[in-house]
Short mmCIF file of C-alpha atoms and ligand atoms in Angstrom, two decimals:
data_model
loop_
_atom_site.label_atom_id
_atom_site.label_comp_id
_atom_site.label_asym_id
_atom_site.label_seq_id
_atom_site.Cartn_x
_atom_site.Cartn_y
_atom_site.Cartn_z
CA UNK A 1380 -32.42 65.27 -17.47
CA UNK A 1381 -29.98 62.55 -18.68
CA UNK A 1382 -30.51 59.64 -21.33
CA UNK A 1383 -28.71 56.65 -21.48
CA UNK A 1384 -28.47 54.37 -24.32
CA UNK A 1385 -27.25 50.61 -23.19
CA UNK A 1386 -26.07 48.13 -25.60
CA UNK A 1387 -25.85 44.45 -24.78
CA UNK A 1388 -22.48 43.87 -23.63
CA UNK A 1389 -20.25 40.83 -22.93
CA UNK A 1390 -19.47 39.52 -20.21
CA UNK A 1391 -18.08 42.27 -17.54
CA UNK A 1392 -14.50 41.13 -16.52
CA UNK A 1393 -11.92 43.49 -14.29
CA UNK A 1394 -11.24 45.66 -11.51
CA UNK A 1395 -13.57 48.52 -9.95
CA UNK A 1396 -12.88 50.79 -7.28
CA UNK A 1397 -16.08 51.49 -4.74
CA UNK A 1398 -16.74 55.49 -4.21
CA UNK A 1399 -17.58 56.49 -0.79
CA UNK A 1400 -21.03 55.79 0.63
CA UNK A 1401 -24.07 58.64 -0.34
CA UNK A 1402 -25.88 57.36 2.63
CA UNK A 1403 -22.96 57.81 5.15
CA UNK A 1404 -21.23 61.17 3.82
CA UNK A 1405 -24.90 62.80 3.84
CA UNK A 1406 -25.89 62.73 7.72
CA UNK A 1407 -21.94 63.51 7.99
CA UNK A 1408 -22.05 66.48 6.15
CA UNK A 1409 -25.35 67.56 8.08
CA UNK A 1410 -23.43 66.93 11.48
CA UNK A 1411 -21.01 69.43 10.69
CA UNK A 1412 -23.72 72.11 11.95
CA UNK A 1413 -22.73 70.88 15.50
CA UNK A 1414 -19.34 72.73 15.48
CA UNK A 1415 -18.23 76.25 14.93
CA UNK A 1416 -14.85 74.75 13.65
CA UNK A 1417 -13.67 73.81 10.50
CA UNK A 1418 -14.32 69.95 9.68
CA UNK A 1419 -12.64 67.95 6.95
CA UNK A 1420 -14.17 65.09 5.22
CA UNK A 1421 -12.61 62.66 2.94
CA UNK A 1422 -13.72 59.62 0.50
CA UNK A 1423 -16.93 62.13 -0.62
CA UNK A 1424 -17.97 60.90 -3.97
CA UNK A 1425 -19.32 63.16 -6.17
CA UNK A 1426 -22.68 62.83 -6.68
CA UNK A 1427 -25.84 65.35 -6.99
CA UNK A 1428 -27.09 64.52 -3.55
CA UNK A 1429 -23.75 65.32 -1.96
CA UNK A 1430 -23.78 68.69 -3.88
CA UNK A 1431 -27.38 69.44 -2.49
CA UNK A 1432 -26.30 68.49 0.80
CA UNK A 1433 -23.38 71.46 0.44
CA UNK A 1434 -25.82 73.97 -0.76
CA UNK A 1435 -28.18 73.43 2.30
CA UNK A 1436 -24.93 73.81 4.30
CA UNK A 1437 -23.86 77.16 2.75
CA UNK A 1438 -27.92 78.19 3.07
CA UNK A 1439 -27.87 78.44 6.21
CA UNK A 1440 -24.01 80.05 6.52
CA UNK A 1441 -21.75 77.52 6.31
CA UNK A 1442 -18.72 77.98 3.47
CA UNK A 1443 -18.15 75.09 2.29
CA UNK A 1444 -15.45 74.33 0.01
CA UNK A 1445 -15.24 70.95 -2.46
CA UNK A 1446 -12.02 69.59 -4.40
CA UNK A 1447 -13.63 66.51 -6.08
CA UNK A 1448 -9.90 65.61 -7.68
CA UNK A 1449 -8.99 64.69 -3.98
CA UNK A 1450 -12.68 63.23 -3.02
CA UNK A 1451 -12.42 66.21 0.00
CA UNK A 1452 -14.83 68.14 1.56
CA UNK A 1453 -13.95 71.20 3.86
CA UNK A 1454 -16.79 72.73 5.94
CA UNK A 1455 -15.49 76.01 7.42
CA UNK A 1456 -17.56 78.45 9.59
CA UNK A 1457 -19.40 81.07 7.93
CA UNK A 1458 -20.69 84.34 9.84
CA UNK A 1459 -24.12 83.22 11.17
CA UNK A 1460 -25.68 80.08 11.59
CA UNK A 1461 -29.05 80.48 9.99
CA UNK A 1462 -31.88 78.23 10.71
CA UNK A 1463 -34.25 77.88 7.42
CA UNK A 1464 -33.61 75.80 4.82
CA UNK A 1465 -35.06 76.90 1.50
CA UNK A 1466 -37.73 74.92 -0.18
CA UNK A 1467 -36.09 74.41 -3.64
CA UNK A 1468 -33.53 72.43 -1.50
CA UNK A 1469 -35.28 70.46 0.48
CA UNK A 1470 -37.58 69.35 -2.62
CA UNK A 1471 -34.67 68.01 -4.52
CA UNK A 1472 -33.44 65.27 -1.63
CA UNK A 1473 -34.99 63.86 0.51
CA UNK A 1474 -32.29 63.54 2.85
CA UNK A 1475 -32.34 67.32 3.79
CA UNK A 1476 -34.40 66.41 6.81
CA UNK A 1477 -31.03 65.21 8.23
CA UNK A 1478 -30.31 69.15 9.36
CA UNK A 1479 -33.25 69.53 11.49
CA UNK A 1480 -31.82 68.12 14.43
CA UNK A 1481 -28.50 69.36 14.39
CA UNK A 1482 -29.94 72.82 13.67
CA UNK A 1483 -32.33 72.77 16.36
CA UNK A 1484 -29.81 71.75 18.79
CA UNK A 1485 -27.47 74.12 17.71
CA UNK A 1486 -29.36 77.61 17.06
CA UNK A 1487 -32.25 76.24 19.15
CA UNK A 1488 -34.66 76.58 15.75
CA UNK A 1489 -34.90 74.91 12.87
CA UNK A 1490 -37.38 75.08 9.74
CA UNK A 1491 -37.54 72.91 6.88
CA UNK A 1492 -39.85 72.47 4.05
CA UNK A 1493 -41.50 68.72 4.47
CA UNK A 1494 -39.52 66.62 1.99
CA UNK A 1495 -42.80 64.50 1.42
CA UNK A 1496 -43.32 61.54 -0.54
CA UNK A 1497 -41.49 60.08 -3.36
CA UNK A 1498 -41.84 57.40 -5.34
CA UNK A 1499 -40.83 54.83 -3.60
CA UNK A 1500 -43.27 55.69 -0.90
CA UNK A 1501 -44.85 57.93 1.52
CA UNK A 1502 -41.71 58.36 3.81
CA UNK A 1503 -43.43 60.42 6.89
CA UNK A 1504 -40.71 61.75 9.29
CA UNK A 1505 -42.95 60.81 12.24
CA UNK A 1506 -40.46 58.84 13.96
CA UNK A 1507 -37.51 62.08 13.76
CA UNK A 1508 -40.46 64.39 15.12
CA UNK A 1509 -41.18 61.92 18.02
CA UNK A 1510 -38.18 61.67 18.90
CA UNK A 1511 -36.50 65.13 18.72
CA UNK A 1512 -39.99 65.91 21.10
CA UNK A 1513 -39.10 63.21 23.15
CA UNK A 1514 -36.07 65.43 23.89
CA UNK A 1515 -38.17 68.33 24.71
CA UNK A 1516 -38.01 70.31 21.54
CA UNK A 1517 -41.65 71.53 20.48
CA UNK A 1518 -42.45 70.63 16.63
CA UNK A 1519 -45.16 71.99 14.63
CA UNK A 1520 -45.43 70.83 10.86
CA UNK A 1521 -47.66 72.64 8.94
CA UNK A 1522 -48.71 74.01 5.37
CA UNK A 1523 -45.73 71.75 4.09
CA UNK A 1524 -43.06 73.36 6.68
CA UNK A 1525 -41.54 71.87 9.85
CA UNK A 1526 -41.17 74.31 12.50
CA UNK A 1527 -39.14 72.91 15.70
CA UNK A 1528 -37.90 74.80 18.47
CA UNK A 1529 -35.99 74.10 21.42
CA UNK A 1530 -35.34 77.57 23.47
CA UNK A 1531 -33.67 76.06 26.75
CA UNK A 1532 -32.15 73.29 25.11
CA UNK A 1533 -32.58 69.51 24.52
CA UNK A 1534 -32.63 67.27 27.46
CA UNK A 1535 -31.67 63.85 27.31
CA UNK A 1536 -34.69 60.91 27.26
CA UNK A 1537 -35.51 57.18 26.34
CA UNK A 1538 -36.47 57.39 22.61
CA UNK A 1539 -38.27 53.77 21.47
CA UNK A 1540 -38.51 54.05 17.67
CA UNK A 1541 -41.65 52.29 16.50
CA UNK A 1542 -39.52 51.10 13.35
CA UNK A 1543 -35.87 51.13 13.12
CA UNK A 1544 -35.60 54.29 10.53
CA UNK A 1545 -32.11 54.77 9.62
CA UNK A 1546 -32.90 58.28 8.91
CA UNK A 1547 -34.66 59.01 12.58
CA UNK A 1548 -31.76 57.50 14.36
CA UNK A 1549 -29.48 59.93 12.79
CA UNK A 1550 -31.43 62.87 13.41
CA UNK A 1551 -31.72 62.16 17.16
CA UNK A 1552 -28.68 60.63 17.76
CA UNK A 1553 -27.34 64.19 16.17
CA UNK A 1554 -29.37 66.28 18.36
CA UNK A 1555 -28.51 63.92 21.34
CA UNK A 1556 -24.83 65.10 21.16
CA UNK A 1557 -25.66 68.35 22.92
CA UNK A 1558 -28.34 67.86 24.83
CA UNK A 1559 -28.55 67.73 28.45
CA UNK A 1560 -27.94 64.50 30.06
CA UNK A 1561 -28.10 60.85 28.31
CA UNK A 1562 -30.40 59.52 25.43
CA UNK A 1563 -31.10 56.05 24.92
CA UNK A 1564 -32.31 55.01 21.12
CA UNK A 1565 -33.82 51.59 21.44
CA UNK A 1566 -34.81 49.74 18.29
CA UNK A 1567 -32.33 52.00 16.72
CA UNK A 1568 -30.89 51.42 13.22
CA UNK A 1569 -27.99 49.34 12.89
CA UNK A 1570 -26.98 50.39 9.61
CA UNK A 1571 -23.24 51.12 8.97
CA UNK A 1572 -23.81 54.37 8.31
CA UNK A 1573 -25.23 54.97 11.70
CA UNK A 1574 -21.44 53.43 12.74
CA UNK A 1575 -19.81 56.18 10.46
CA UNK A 1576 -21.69 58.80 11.48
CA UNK A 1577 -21.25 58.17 15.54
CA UNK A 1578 -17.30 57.40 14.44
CA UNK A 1579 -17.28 61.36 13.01
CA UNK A 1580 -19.45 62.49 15.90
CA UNK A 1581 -17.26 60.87 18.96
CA UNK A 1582 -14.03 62.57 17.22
CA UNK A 1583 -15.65 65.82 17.38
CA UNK A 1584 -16.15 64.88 20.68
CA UNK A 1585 -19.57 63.30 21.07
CA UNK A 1586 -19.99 60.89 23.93
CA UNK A 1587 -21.57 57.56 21.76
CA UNK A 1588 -21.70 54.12 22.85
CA UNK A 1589 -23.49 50.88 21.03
CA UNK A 1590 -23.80 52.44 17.56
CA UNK A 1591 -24.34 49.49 15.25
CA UNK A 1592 -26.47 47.64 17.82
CA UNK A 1593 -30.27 48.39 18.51
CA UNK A 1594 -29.66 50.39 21.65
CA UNK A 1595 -27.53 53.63 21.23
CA UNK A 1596 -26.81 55.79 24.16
CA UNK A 1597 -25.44 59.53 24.03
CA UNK A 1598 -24.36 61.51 26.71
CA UNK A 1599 -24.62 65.09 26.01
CA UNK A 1600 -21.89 67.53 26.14
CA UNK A 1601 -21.49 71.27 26.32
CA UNK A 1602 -19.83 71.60 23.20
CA UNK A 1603 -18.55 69.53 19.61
CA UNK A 1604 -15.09 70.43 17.87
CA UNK A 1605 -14.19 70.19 14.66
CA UNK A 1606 -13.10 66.89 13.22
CA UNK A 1607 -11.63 65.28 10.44
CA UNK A 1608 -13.55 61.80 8.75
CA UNK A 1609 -12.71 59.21 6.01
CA UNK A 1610 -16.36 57.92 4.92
CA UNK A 1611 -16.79 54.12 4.76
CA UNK A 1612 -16.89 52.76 1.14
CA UNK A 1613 -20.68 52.60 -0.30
CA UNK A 1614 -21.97 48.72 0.40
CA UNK A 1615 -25.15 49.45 -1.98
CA UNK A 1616 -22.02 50.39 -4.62
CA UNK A 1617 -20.57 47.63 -3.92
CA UNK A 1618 -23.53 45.29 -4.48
CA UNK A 1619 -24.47 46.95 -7.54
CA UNK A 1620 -20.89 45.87 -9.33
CA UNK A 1621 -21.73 42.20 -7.61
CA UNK A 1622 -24.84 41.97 -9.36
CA UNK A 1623 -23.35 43.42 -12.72
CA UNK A 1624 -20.57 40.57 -12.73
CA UNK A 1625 -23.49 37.63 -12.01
CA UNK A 1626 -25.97 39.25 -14.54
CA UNK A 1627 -23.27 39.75 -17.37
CA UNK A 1628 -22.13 36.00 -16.50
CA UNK A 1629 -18.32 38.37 -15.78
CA UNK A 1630 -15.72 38.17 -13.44
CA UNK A 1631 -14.95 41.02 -11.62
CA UNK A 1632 -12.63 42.72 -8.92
CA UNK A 1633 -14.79 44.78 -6.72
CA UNK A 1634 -12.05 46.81 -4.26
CA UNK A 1635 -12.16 49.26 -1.67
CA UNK A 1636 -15.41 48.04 -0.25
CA UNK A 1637 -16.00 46.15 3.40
CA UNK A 1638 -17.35 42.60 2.96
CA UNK A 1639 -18.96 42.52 6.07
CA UNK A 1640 -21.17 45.16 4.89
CA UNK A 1641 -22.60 42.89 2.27
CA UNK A 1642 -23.02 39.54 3.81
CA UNK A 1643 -26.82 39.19 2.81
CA UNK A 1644 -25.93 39.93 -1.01
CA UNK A 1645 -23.05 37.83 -0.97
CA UNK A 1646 -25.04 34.93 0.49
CA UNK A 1647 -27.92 35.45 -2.08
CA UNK A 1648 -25.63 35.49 -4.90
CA UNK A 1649 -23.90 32.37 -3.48
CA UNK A 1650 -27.37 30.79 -3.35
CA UNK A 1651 -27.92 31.84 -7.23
CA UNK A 1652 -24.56 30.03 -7.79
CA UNK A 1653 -22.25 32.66 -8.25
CA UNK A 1654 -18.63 32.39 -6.69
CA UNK A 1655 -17.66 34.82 -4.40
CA UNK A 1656 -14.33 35.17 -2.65
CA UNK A 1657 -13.03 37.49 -0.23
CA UNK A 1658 -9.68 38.22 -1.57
CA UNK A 1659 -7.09 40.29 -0.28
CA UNK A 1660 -7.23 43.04 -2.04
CA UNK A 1661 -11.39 43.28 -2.86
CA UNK A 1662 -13.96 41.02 -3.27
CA UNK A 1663 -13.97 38.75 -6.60
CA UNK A 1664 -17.68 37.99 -8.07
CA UNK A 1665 -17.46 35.15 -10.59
CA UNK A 1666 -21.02 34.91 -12.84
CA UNK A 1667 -18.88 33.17 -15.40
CA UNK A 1668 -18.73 29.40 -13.74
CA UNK A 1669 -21.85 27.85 -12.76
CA UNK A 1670 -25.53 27.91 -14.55
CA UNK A 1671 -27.42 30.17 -12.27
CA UNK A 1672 -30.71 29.89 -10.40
CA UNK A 1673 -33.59 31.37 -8.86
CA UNK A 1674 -33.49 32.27 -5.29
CA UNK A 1675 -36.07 34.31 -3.00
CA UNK A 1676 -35.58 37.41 -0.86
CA UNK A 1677 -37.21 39.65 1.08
CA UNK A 1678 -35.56 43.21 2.68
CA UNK A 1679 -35.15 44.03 6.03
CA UNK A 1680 -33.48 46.26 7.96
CA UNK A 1681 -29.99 45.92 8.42
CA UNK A 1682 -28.06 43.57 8.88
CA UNK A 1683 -31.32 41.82 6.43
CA UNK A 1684 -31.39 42.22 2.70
CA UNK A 1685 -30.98 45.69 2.39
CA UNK A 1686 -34.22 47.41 0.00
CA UNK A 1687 -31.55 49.59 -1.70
CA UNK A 1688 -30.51 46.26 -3.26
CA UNK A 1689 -33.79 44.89 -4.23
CA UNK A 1690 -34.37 46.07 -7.71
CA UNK A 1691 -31.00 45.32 -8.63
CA UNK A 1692 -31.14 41.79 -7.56
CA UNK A 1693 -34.49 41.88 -9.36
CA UNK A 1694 -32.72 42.22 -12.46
CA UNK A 1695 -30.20 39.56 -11.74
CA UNK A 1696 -33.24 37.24 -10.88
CA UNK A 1697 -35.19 37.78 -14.15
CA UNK A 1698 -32.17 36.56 -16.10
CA UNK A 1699 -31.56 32.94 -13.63
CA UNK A 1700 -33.02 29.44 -14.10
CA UNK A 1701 -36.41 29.05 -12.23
CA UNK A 1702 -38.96 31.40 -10.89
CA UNK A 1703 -37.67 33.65 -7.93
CA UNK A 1704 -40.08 35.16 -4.95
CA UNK A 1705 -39.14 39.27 -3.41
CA UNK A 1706 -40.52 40.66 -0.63
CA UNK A 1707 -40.29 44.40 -0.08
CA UNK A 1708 -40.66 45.18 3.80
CA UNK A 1709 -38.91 48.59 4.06
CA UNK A 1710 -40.86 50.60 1.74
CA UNK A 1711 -44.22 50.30 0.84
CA UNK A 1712 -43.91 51.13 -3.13
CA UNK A 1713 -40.91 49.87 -3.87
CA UNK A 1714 -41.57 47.93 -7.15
CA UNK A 1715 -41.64 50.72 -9.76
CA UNK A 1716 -39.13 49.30 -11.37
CA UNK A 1717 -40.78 45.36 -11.78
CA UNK A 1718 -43.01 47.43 -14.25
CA UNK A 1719 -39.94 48.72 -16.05
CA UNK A 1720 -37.80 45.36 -15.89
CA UNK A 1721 -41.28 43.97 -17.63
CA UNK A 1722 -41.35 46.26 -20.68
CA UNK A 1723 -37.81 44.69 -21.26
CA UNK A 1724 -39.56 40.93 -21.16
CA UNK A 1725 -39.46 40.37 -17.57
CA UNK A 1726 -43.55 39.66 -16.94
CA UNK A 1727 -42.83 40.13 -13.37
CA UNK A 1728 -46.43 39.62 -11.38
CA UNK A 1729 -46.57 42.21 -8.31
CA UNK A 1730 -49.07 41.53 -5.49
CA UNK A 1731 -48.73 43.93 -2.88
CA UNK A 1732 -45.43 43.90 -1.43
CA UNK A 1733 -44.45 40.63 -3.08
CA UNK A 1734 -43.27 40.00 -6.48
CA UNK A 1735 -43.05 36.80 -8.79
CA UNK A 1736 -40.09 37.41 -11.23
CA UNK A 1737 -39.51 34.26 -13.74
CA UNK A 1738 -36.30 34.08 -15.14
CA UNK A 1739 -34.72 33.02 -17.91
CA UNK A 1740 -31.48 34.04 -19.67
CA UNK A 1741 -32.38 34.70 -22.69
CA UNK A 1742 -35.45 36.25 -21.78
CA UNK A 1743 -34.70 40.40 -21.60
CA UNK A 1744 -35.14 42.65 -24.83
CA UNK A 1745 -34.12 45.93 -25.15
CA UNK A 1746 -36.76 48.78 -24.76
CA UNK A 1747 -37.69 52.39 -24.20
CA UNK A 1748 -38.04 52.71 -20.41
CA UNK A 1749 -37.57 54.89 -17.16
CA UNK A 1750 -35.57 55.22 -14.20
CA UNK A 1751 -37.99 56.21 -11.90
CA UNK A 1752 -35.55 56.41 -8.96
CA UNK A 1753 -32.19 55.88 -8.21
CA UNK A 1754 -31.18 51.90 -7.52
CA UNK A 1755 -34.49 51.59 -9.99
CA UNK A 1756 -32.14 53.20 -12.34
CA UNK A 1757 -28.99 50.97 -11.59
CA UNK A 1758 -31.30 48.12 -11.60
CA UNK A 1759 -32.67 48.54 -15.63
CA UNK A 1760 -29.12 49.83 -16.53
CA UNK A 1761 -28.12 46.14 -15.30
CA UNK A 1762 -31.01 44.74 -17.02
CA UNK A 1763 -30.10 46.63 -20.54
CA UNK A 1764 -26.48 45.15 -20.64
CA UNK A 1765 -27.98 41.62 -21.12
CA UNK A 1766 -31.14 42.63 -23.03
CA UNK A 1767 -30.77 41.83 -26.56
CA UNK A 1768 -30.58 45.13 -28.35
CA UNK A 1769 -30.51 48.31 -27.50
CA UNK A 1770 -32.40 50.03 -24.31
CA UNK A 1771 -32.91 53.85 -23.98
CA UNK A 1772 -33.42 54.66 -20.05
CA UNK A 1773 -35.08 58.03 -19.38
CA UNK A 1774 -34.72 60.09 -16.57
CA UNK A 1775 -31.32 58.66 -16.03
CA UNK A 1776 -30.33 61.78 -13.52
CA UNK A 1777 -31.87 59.68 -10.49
CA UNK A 1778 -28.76 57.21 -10.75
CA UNK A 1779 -26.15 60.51 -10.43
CA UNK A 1780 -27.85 61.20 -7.30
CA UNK A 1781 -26.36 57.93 -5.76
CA UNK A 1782 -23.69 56.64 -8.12
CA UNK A 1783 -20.65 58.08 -8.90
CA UNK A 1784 -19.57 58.11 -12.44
CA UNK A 1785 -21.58 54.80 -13.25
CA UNK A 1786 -21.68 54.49 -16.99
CA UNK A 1787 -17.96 55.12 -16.91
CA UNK A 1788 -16.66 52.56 -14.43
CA UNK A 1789 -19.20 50.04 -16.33
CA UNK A 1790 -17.88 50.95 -19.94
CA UNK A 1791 -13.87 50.59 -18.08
CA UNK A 1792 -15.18 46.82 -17.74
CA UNK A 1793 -16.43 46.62 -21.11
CA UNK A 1794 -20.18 47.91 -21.18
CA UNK A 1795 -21.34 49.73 -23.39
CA UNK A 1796 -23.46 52.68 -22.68
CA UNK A 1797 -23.53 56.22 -23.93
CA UNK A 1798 -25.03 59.18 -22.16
CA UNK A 1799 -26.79 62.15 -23.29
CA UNK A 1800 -28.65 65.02 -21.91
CA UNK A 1801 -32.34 64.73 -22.45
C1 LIG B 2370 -32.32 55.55 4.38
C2 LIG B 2370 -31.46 55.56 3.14
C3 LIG B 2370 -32.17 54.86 2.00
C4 LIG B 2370 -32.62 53.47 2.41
C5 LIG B 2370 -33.40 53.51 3.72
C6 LIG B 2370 -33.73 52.13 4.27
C7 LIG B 2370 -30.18 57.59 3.42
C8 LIG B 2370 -29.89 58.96 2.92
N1 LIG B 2370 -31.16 56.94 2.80
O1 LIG B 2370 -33.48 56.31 4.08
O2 LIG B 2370 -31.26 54.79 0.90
O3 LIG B 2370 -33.45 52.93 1.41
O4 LIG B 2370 -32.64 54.20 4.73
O5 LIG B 2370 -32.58 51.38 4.41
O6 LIG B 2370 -29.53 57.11 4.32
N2 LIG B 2370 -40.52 55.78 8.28
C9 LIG B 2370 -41.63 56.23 8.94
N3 LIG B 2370 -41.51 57.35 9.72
C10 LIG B 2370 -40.34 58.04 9.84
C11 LIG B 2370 -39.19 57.55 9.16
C12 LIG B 2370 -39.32 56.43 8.38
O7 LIG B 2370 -42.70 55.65 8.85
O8 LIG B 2370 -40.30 59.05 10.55
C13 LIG B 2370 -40.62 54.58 7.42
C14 LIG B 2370 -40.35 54.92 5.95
O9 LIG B 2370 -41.50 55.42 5.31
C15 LIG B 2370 -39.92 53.59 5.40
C16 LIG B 2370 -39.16 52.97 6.58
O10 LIG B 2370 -39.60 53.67 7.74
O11 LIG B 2370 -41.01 52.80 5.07
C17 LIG B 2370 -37.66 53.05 6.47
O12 LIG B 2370 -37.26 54.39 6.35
P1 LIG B 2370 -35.88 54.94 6.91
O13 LIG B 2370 -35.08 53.85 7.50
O14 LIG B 2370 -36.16 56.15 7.73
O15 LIG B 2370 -35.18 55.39 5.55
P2 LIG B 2370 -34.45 56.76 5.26
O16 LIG B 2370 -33.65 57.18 6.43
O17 LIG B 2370 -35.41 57.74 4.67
#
């Protein structure tokens, strides 16, 4: 457990370099189960979900060797291929379900402890069980295990995805790779990610057309080959240091990220009244110029406002002229934090799914509260640099799960915040 201690800090002015994206390198890593041959990643950041995501690899036989100087991941072949992924693994991210369907491709078996809930919501994994059955493989989930089994194979299908989960279309677009035949994923993801991860999986050979669009088809082939990947930069990163220039009123330098992934948070900060150009060598957020005011937003799927920015741009909005209006579509509990940000001055008003956040800039004072998950984290860690005083955010271990050295790269633009172990 980790403690921070935030201290209201000027204006944030500067350069920061983006890590590579959690959400891409994770299905990545999980794809390297397709191949018997040694696969090199590059960009990894180091984060605690990345390192979980190694130990389910080397769980089930996989060595897998990390040089975090050079950002590099090698996965190299181990003796067996095992099929079970222990519980204590599964229960610490979420994201573990991403091995089932490479697994159960692969060995033909796969069993996983249920990640269940968390608290941003229920998170079933109906959708990756529908369609990995769509592709023939028989699924049982009981007692808090998921059993699934595939003996002759996978055989390619139409999958229709009720919802477009980013984490379903991974799994079956994985699985999809060697089945038999071609699958079609309509109302598939589009998130970037899915881009990266069909990018890694066509150099290892995969056969993947329309990734990045709502219909994805893969046509199976015998066998994958090891590859090596450069992850895209992380655009939730990326909009994080956005947000910290406009809420500190900074200027900053935000490089080695991909603009296009961010259009909806560069046109929301544009509507606050921040300036943001797309400069040569990174995108420059200016907080620093005009007054700013309230805007609305509501998250959607991508290419929409993406969820993983919504507390974060809750923060921004409780410190801007006017009262602003959020809508959380994604996730059903996603406004832990509006509880948090309120205990700091906020007196945000949640009703179901929307939220009313007033704003004012002098409004935020510094308090005793809790990150109770990652970008909630990121979000009150913004909020604490403006709030007059000193805040002390608890449970600050969610935001290493997701952000790469984050105190430090904020303190290198002149934040102040000290960490301690709880
Ligand atoms: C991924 C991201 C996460 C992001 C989310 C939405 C990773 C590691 N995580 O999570 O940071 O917030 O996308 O952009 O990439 N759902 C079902 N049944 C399913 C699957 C999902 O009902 O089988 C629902 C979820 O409960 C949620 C919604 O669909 O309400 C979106 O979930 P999904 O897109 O699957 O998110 P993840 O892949 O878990």
């Amino acid at each position: 457990m980790s403690k921070y201690i935030i201290h209201q800090s000027g204006p944030l002015r500067g350069e920061v370099e983006i890590s590579g994206s959690k959400n891409a390198v994770l299905p990545i890593l999980a794809a390297t189960l397709l191949v018997d041959e040694l696969c090199e990643i590059y960009y990894v950041p180091r984060l605690l979900d990345v390192e979980v995501m190694c130990d389910i690899l080397r769980s089930v036989g996989k060595i897998v060797e990390t040089d975090w100087e050079a950002h590099t991941i090698r996965v190299i072949p181990g003796e067996r291929t095992g099929s079970e992924v222990p519980h204590e693994l599964v229960k610490r991210m979420r994201a573990s379900i991403f091995v089932m369907g490479p697994l159960l491709v692969k060995t033909g078996y796969a069993n996983i402890s249920l990640p269940g809930g968390c608290s941003i919501g229920n998170r079933p994994i109906d959708l990756h069980n529908k369609g990995l059955r769509t592709l023939g493989a028989k699924i049982m989930s009981d007692g808090g295990r998921v059993e699934a089994s595939a003996i002759y194979g996978l055989k390619g299908a139409l999958v229709y995805l009720d919802f477009p989960s980013v984490g379903a279309t991974e799994n079956i677009m994985m699985a999809a790779t060697l089945a038999r035949g071609v699958t079609t994923i309509e109302n598939a993801a589009e998130e970037p990610e899915i881009v990266d991860l069909a990018n890694f999986l066509n150099k290892m050979g995969a056969k993947i057309k329309g990734a990045g669009t709502d219909t994805i088809k893969i046509e199976g082939v015998e066998r994958l080959h090891g590859a090596k990947h450069t992850v895209i930069p992380d655009r939730i990163e990326t909009g994080t240091f956005m947000v910290a220039a406009a809420i500190t009123r900074g200027d900053l330098l935000i490089k080695n990220c991909v603009p296009d992934h961010v259009r909806p948070v560069i046109a929301k900060l544009i509507e606050c009244g921040a300036i943001v150009n797309d400069e040569v060598d990174g995108l420059r957020v200016r907080g620093d110029i005009n007054n700013l005011v309230a805007t609305d937003i509501k998250t959607l799927p991508y290419p929409g406002f993406p969820t993983d920015m919504q507390a974060v741009f809750m923060a921004l909005l409780t410190t801007v002229d006017g009262t602003s209006g959020v809508i959380e579509t994604v996730f059903e509990n996603r406004f832990m934090h509006a509880s948090e940000l309120s205990r700091m001055g906020a007196n945000i008003r949640v009703e179901g799914r929307k939220a009313v956040v007033p704003g004012n800039k002098h409004k935020l004072v510094g308090a005793s509260v809790i990150a109770t998950d990652l970008r909630a984290g990121a979000a009150l860690v913004l909020a604490g640099l403006v709030a007059k005083g000193t805040t002390e955010l608890h449970e600050a271990q969610h935001i290493e799960r997701g952000y790469e050295n984050f105190p430090e790269k904020l303190n290198a633009l002149g934040a102040k915040i000290e960490r301690f172990e709880d």
